[in-house]
Amino acid sequence: MQRYFVEPANWQDNRITLSGQDAHHIIRVMRMKTGDTIICVHPDGHAARCEIDELAPDHVAVCVVDKVDMNTEMPVSVTIAQGLPKGDKLEWIVQKGTELGATAFAPFQAARSVVKWDEKKKDKKRQRLEKIAKEAAEQSSRLIIPAIEDVQSFQMLLDSSDTYKHKLFAYEEAAKGLKAEPLRSVFQHISPSDNVLVVIGPEGGFSESEADALQNAGFAPIRLGPRILRTETAPLYMLASLSYHFEE
């Protein structure tokens, strides 16, 4: 059953109105008819099964049939702070990370980031990532759309990290034998409802000064197995491990 996130203003008692791209998708792509059912999700995290009762050129109106009582969110809140990677890797990370349960994505400019976001295009790129997150959340039956934060500097990332209970960074040197706490031990200190910030470096990893700064700021280096992972693989490994530990 197709799932759509609908803004609060479009919920009027038991009647919901969908417009824009969602209406286009229902009418033109899915070719739905009156009487067909969809799932509508409110930004506060509750979902409802709805029946289409009006198809107009610019909107679709549905009536709530019943509530959907199914929680698909990870018990812990996980923000992936991603050093800007090359090409379209960030889009891949947002899409797959959303499917795996991330709560938010915080891209940052790392010392070894090859790419730099053009200030004139950053809003457009963020909107693109938000669209990818929304579609991935709908596809994977999420109850929230992960937040996409503005690209920030490494120092800004450190300065804003105190709001997290657990602060971790995937350090490639740990895979080479540097002493770091294994994930199974890290997870024993995390409880459901905790918020976790996981920092992933770009291609080339963290510089030595960045690794030192992270540890001085209270981040714990973690080991994501004995192999060196690509920058787009590391966050997915972490999210999958958290899901296995807390959900399976």
C-alpha angles and dihedrals in degrees: 000000000000116000126209132184110224127195117245093246090064094058111090110173104291095346124085129188123208121194142164118028093353092057090045090051093050095046105032106024105032093027092213124180136210109287094036117122132230137171117248119197123203118215089244088067105258122123134202136194108235138189122220112239102163133036114187130170092257105024147024123220122204136181123225111247100178143327122272110229103197126118112205097166123113112253091235125055110237126191117192112210103197126194105229108269130199127269119350095331093114090058089052091049092050093047098047094034089056090052089051094052109265115163098205144356123221112187115198138185107251127193091251097040106126094194123067122194116240108237090221092056101037095095091051091048092049091050089051091052091047090053091050091049092049094050092046091049090052092047094049096044095246121168094214136037111233114246119246111212125205117267108268138186121261090251092052088053091054093046093053097044098088092085090070124086093207123036119187137167128196105233117193091205087066089064088055093057106279109146109263134149113264116240095248089060093045092052092054088067094051121086131194112277092028118129119231131194116202118189119204123189125226125247105313092030127235124336116240091252091051091051090050092047092050093052091046088053091055100264116144118221112234133196119230096197129297095290128082108247128207116252091252092048099050099068091047091051089052095047093046090050092050091048092051092048098045103028108030 
